[in-house]
XYZ file of C-alpha atoms in Angstrom:
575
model
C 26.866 -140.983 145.289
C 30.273 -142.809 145.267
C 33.119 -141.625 142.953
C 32.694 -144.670 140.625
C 29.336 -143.625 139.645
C 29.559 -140.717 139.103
C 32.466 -141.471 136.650
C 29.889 -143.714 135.242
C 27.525 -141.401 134.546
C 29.652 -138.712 133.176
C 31.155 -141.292 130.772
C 27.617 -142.269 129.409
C 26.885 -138.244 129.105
C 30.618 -137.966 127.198
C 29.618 -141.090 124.899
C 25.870 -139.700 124.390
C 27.829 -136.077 123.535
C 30.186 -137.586 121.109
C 27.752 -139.665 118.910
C 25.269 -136.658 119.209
C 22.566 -138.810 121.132
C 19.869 -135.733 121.496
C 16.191 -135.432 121.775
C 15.419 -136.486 118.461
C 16.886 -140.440 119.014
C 15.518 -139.569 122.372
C 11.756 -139.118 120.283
C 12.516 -141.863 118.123
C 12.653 -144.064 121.209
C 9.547 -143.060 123.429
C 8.134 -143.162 119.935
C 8.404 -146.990 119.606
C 7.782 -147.294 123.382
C 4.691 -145.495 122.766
C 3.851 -147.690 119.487
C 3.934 -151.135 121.360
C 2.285 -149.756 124.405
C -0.728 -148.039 122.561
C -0.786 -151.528 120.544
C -1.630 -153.317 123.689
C -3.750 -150.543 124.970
C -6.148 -151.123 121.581
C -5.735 -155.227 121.956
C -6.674 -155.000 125.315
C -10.003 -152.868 124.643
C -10.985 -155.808 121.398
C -10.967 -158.057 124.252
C -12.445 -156.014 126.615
C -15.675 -155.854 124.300
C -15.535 -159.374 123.425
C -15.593 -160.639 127.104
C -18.530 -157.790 127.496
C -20.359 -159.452 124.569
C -19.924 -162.614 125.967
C -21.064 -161.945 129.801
C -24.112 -160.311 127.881
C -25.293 -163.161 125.623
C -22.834 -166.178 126.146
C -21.693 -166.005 122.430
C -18.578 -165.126 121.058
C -17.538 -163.950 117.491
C -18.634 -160.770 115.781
C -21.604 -158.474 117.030
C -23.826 -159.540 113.736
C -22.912 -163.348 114.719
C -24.028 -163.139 117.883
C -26.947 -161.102 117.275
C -28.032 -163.778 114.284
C -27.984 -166.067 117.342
C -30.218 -164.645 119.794
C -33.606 -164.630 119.758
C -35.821 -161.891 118.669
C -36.910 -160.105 121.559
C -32.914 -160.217 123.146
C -31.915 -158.210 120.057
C -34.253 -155.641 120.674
C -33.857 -155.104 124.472
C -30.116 -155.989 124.846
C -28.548 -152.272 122.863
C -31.105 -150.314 125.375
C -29.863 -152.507 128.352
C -26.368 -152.270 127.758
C -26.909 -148.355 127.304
C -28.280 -148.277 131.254
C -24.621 -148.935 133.048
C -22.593 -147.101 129.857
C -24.551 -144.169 130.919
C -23.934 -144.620 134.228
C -20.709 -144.715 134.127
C -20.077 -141.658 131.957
C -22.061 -139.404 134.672
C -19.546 -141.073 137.761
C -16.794 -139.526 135.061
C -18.657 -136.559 135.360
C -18.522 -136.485 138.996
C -15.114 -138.036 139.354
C -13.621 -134.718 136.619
C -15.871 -132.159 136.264
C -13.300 -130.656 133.517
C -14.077 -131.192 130.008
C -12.774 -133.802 128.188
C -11.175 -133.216 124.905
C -11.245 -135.590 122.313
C -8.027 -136.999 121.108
C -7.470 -134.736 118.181
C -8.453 -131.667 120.345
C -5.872 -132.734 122.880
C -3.048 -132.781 120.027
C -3.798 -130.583 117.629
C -5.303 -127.299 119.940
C -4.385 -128.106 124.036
C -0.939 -128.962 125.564
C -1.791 -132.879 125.179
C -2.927 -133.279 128.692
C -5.756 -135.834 128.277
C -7.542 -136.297 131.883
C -6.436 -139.981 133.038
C -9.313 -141.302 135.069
C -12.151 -139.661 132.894
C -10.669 -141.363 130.285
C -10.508 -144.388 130.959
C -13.943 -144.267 132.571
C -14.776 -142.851 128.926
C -13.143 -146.163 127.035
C -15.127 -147.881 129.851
C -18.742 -146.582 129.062
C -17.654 -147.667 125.277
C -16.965 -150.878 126.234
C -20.202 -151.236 127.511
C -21.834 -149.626 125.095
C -20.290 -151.712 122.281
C -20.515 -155.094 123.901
C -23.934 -154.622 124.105
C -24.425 -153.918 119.953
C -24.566 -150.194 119.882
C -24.728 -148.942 116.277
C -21.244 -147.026 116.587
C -17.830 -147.286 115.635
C -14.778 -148.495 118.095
C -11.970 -147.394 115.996
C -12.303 -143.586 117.329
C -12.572 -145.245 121.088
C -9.413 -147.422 120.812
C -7.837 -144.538 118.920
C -8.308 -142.415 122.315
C -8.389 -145.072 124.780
C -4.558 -145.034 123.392
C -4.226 -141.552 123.434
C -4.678 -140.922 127.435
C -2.165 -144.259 127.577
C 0.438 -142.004 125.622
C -0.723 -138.950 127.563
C 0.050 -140.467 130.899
C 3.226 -141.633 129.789
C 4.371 -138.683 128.442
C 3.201 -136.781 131.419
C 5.530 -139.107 133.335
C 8.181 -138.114 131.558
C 7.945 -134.155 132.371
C 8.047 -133.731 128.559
C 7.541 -130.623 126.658
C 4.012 -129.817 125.869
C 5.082 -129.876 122.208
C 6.157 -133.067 122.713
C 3.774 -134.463 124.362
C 1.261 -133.338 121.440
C 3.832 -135.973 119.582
C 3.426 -138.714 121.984
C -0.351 -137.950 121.791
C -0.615 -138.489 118.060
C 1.967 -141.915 118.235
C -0.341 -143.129 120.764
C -3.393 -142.441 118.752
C -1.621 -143.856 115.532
C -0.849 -146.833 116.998
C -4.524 -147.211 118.151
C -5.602 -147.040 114.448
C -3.200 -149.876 113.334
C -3.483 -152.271 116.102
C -7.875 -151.457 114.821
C -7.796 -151.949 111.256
C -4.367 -152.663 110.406
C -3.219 -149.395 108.380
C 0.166 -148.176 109.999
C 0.651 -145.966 107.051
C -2.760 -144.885 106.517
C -2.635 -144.185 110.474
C 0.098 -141.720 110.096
C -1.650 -140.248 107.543
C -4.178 -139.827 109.657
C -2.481 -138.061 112.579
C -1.160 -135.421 110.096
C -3.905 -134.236 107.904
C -6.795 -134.683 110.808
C -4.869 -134.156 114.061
C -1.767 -132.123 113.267
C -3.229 -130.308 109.888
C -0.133 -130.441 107.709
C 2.665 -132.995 106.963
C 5.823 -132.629 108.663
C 8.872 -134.690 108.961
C 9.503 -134.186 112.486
C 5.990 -135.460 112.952
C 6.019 -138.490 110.447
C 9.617 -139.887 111.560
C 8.466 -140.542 115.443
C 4.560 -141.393 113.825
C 6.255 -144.256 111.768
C 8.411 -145.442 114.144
C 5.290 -145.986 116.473
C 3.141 -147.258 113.664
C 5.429 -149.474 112.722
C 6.660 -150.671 116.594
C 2.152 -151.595 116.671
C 2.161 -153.548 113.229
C 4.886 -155.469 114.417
C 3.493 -156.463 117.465
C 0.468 -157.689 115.526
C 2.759 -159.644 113.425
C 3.960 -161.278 116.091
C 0.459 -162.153 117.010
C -0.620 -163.083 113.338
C -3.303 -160.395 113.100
C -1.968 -158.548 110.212
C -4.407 -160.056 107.547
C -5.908 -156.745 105.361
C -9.651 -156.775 107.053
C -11.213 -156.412 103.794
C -8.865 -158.150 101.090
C -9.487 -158.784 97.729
C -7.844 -160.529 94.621
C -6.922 -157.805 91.595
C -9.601 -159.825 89.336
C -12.429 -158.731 91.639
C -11.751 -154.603 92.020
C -10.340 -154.323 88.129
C -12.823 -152.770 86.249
C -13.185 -153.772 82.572
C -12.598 -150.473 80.728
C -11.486 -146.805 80.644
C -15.276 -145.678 80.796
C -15.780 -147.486 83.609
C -12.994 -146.242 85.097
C -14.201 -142.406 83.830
C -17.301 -143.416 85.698
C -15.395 -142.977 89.038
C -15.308 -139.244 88.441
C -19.633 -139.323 88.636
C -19.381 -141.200 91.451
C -16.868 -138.766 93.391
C -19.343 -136.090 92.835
C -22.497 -138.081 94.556
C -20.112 -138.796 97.310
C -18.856 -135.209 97.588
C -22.464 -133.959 98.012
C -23.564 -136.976 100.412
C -20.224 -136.600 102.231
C -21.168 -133.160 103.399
C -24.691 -133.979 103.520
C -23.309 -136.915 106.392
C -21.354 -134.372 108.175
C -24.149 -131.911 108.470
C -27.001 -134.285 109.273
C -24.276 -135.697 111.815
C -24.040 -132.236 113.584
C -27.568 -131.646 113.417
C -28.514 -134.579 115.289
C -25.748 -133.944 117.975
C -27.196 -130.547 118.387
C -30.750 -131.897 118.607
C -30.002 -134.965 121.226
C -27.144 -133.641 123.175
C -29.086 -132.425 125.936
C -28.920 -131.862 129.949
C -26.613 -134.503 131.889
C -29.183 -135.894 133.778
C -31.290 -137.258 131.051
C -28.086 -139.028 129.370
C -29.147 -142.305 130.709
C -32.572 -141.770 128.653
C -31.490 -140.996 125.731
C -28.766 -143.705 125.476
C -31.401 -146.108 126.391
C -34.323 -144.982 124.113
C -31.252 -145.249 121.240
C -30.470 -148.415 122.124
C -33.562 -149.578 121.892
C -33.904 -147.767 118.856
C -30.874 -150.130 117.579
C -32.593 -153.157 118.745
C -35.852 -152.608 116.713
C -34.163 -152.702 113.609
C -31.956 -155.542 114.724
C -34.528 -157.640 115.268
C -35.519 -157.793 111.670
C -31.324 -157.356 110.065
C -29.047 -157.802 112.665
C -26.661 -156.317 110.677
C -27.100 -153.151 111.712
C -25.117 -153.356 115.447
C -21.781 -152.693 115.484
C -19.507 -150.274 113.740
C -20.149 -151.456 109.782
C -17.149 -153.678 109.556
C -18.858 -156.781 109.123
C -21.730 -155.239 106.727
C -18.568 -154.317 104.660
C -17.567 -157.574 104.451
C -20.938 -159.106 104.061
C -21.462 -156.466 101.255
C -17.690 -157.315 99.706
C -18.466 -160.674 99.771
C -21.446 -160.628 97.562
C -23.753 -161.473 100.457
C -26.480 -158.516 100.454
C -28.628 -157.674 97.854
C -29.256 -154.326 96.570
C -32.491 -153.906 98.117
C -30.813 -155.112 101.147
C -28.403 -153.067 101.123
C -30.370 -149.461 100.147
C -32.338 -150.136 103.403
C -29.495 -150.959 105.836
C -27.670 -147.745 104.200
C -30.540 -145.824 105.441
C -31.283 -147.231 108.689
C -27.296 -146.997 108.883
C -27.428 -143.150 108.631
C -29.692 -142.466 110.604
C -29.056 -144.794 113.637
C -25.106 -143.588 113.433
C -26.372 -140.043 113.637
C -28.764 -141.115 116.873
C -26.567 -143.259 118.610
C -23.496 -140.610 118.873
C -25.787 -137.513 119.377
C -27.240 -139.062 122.352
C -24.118 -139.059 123.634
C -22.744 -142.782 123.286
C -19.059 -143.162 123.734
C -17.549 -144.502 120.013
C -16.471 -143.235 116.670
C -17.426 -142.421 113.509
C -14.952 -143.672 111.469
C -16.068 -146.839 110.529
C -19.676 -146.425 109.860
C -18.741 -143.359 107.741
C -16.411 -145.948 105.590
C -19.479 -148.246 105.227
C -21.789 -145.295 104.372
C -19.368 -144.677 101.634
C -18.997 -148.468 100.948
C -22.497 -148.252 100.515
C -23.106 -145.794 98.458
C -20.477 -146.727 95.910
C -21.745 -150.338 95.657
C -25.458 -148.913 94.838
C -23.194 -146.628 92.322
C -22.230 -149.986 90.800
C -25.581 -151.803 90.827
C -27.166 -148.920 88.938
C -24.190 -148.638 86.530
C -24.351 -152.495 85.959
C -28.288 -152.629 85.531
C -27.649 -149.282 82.836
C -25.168 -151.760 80.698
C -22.397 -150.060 81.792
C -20.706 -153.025 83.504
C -17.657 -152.509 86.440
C -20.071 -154.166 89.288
C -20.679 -153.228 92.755
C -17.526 -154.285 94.520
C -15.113 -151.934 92.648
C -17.138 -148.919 93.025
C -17.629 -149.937 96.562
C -13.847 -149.519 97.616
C -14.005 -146.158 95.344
C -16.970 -144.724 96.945
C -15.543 -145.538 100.835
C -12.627 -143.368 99.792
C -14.204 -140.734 98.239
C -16.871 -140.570 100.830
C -14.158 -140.557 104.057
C -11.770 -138.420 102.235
C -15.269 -135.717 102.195
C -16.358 -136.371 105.435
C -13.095 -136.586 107.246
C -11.071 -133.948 105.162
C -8.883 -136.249 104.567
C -8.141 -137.187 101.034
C -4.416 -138.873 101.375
C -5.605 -140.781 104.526
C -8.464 -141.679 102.531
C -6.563 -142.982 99.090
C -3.836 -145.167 100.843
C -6.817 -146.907 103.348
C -8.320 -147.836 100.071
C -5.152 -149.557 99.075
C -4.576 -151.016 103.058
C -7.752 -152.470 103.552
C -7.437 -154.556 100.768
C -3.991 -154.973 99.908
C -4.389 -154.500 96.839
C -3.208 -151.175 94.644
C -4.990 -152.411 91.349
C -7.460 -149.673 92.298
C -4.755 -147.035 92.487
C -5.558 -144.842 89.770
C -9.468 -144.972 90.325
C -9.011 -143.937 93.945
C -6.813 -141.240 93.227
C -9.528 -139.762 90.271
C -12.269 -140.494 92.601
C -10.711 -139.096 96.132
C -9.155 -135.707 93.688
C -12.628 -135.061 92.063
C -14.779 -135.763 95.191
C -12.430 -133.435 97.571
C -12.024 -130.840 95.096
C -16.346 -130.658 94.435
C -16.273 -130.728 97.968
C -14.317 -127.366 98.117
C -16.829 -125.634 96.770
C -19.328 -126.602 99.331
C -19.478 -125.091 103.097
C -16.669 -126.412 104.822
C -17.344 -128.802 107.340
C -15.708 -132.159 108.639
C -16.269 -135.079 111.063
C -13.339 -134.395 113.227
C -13.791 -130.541 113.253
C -12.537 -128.839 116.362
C -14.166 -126.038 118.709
C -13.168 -122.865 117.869
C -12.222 -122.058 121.693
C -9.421 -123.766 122.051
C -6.098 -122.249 123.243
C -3.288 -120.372 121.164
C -2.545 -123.489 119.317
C -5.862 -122.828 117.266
C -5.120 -119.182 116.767
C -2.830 -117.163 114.775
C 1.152 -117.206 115.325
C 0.885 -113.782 117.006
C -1.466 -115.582 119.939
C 1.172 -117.900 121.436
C 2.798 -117.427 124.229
C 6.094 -118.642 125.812
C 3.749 -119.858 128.923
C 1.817 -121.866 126.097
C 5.106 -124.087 124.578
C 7.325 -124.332 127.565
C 8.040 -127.144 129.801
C 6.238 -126.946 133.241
C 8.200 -129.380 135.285
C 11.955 -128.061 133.993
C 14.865 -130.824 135.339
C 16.401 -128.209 137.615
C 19.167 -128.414 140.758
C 19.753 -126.475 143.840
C 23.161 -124.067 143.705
C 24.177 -126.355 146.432
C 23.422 -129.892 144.572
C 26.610 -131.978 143.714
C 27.659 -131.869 140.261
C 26.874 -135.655 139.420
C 22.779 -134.673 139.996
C 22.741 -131.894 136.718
C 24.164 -134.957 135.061
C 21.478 -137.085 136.216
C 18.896 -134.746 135.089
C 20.700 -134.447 131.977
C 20.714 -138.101 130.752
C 16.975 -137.999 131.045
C 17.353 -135.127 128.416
C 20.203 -135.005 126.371
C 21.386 -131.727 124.782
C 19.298 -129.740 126.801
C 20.146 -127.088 129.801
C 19.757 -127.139 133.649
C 18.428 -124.963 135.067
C 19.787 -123.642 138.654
C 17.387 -122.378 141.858
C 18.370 -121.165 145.068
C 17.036 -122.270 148.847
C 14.103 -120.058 147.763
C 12.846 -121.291 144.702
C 14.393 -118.175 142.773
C 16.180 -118.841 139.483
C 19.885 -118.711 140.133
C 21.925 -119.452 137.105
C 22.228 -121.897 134.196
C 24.285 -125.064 133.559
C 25.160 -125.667 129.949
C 24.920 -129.119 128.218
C 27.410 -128.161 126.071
C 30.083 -127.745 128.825
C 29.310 -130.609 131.291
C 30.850 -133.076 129.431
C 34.261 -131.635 129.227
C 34.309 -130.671 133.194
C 37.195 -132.221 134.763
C 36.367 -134.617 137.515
C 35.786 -133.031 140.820
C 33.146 -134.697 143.533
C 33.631 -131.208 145.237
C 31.886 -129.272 142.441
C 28.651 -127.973 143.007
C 25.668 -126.613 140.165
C 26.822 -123.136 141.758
C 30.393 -124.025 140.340
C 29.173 -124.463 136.861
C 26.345 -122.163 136.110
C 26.192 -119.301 134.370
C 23.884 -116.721 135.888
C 24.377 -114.486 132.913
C 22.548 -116.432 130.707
C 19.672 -115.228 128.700
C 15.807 -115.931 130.188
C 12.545 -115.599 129.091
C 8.936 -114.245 130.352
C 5.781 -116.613 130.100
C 4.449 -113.643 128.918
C 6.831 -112.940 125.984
C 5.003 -113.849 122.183
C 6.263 -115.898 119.242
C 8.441 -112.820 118.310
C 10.547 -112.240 121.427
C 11.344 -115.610 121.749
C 13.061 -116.196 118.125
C 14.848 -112.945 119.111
C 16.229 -114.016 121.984
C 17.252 -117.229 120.884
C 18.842 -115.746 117.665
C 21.050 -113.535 120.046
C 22.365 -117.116 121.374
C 24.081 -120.441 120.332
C 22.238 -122.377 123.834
C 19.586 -124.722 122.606
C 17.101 -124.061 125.269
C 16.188 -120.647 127.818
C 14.860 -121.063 131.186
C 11.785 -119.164 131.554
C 11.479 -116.622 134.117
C 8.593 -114.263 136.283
C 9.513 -111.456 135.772
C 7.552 -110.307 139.021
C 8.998 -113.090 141.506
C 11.655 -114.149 140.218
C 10.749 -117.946 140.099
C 11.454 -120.616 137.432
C 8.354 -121.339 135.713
C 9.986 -123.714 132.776
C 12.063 -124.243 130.079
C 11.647 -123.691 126.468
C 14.299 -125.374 123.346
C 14.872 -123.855 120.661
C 13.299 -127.075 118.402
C 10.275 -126.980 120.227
C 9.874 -123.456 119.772
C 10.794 -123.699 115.894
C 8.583 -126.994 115.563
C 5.689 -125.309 117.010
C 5.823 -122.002 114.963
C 6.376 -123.512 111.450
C 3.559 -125.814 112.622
C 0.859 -123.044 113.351
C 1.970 -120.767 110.042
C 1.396 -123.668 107.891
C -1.735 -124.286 109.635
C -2.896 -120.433 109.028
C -2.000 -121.004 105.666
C -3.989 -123.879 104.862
C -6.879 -122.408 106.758
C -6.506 -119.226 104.005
């Protein structure tokens, strides 16, 4: 490296040092990075099941538009057909990984964020497939982790923190749900009551940022119309019983919220069978699918255009009783057979559903409000039961229609339906295994080995002096470490005292490290590590074997803060 470079480089570190550039801009950044990236990522799977659709039947538009088209006995073998290669490919991503793959919020809220990259994409693939080809599921929960292992990779990439890449996880995933249904705030939402379990600023700063990097990109596009709007004259209701009526309706919801979640399980339990027979069951589901299809086509897809059918005024209530029931169960079959999708959308038009048959009996009783108000009250109540997930819930109510007329009935409706819901076995879509790693335990189960950095930036004793700045441009405010020949941890180069070294090409890391400085074991708890970085002003410790002698990683002391006030607000809210 010539001499002018290096000045170069230890200018930018002294600039980045004295406007206190750290890891948090540094967040803010891959944040929006992440944002645009999982935007294109969820754009890029919408068009992926539209070509699908079209190589299938030659039509394009929406799955109930197409299906309206064909004739009768194409809707009934077309979901079974398309289940044949879906299948398929989820047993080559079998083969290909034979390590299970965690869903997105299992990945971010209980693992280190490492989301397998081939299996899945070969999982967003078999969705693809599945949904081109009308399968009664939802895509939102697909794009939502076809986004997630886009964020994962990246992050990976970076040599992050596992921390942080939980982070970059959940901005991936949030940017998924806007660039699906348009809800950057609802999104974040979202990410912190489902994923994360509590609300956080050092979570909702970087969550925004990529929420709000995703919604711009669809501005830029002209696909930021609200997917279910509505003018305040249509969701007003009339009067202040009416509006007291919302509290009755919460309660139904509450019980057929949990009633949804259970049957949901059930059916998962019932279906979910060996391997082998995967290709069966998706098939006989399918065709399942394409039985009822072939007398109400509205039943393929994930719900969103029955919503809007049902918004619209275009279903009767007859019509709409039976494809609430045929909805239910076919959700239930579909996704315990083991077809790749979501559930997020068909439980919003159970909900939907329920509340507008709320309405229509209300109405016929002389109590007036009509179906569409009660509609966009029931699909919050409903979710914010289902998902436990009440805030999410309120503000997608206000979203998806752009509209906050409704404000105070969703917020009597989501309170009253969460807090019957309380007193009912607990029990939620988006539940989580209970054998997770330390992350899903108690604060006295982590480990240093569980929150450190694998892949620390570190330099040989006999590396020049301009390579720890290298490595520590790529992370600002934050230590090198030093090995010897061997691989042995040698000493540690402060980020606080690079910047005022005076210039000397002859310097080497052995020059400027400190070999006093303190370490940690991978072994060490929660406790030890607060203690040891209490007894010290560095912002992050290499970690250490205590048997070898090795570096293993490198912890900071914001990761390690971030991660305990994280898991003793999640014991709390689990008490």
């Amino acid at each position: 490296m010539n001499r002018s470079a290096y000045q170069y480089r230890m200018f930018l570190l002294r600039v980045m040092r004295a406007l206190r550039i750290g890891q948090r801009q540094a967040v803010l950044v891959q944040a929006l990075l992440l944002g645009l990236a999982g935007a294109v990522a969820a754009l890029a799977f919408d068009a992926a099941i539209e070509a699908v659709q079209w190589v299938y039947t030659g039509f394009a538009g929406t799955r109930v538009d197409c299906f309206m088209q064909l004739p009768g006995w194409a809707r009934v073998l077309l979901p079974a057909a398309g289940a044949i290669p879906a299948a398929l490919v989820l047993l080559f991503a079998k083969r290909v990984d034979k390590r299970p793959m965690p869903e997105y919020m299992e990945s971010f809220s209980l693992g280190d964020g490492r989301l397998p990259r081939r299996q899945g994409f070969l999982r967003s693939l078999s969705a693809v497939l599945s949904m081109g080809s009308g399968a009664c599921i939802g895509k939102v929960g697909a794009i939502i982790q076809t986004s997630a292992v886009a964020a994962s990779a990246a992050g990976r990439a970076l040599h992050v923190s596992p921390s942080r890449l939980r982070l970059l996880v959940g901005c991936g995933a949030a940017a998924g749900m806007t660039a699906a249904i348009h809800t950057p705030l609802s999104a974040c939402l979202f990410v912190c009551e489902v994923l994360v379990g509590t609300f956080s600023i050092g979570y909702m700063a970087p969550l925004l940022a990529a929420t709000c990097a995703a919604y711009a990109l669809l501005w830029l596009l002209g696909r930021t119309d609200a997917i279910f709007a509505a003018d305040a004259a249509q969701v007003a209701f009339g009067s202040l019983p009416q509006v007291l009526l919302c509290a009755v309706l919460a309660v139904a919801a509450a019980l057929c919220g949990r009633g949804w979640v259970w049957f949901a399980r059930w059916m998962r339990r019932r279906l979910d069978g060996r391997p082998a027979w995967l290709p069966a069951r998706m098939v006989a589901a399918g065709l399942l699918v394409g039985l009822v299809a072939y007398e109400d086509p509205f039943i393929v897809g994930n719900g969103q255009e029955a919503i809007a059918a049902l918004l619209a005024g275009c279903l009767s209530t007859p019509h709409a009783a039976a494809l609430l029931c045929c909805k239910v169960l076919l959700v239930a079959v579909v996704f315990g057979a083991g077809t790749m999708g979501g559930m997020l959308m068909p439980t919003l038009m159970i909900g939907c559903f329920i509340g507008a048959l709320f309405g229509a009996g209300a109405e016929s009783l002389g109590l007036g409000g009509g179906a569409l108000p009660y509609a966009l009250v029931g699909m919050a109540a409903f979710f914010g039961v289902a998902a436990r997930a009440p805030i999410t819930a309120l503000l997608l109510g206000i979203e998806f229609t752009m509209n906050a007329t409704l404000i105070f009935p969703l917020m009597l409706a989501v309170a009253v339906a969460y807090g019957v819901a309380r007193l009912l076995p607990a029990g939620s879509l988006y539940d989580r295994a209970p054998d997770a790693t330390a992350f899903d335990g108690p604060p006295s189960a982590l480990r240093v080995a569980d929150v450190m950095r694998r892949s620390p930036l570190q330099v040989h004793t006999s590396a020049p002096l301009d390579r720890a700045i290298h490595k520590m441009l790529r992370h600002p405010d934050e230590n090198v470490p030093v090995v010897d020949a061997s691989g042995r941890y040698a000493g540690l180069i402060l980020a606080s005292e690079l910047p005022g070294t005076p210039d000397g090409p002859g310097l080497t890391a052995a020059d400027l490290m400190h070999a006093d400085a303190p370490v940690l074991s991978p072994s060490d708890g929660l406790p030890e590590a607060l203690r040891a970085f209490q007894s010290t002003p560095l912002n992050s410790l290499p970690v250490v074997s205590s048997a070898s002698g090795a570096l293993c990683g490198i912890v900071s002391r914001t990761e390690l803060y971030r991660t305990g006030i994280l898991l003793l607000r999640k014991a709390v809210a689990r008490d």
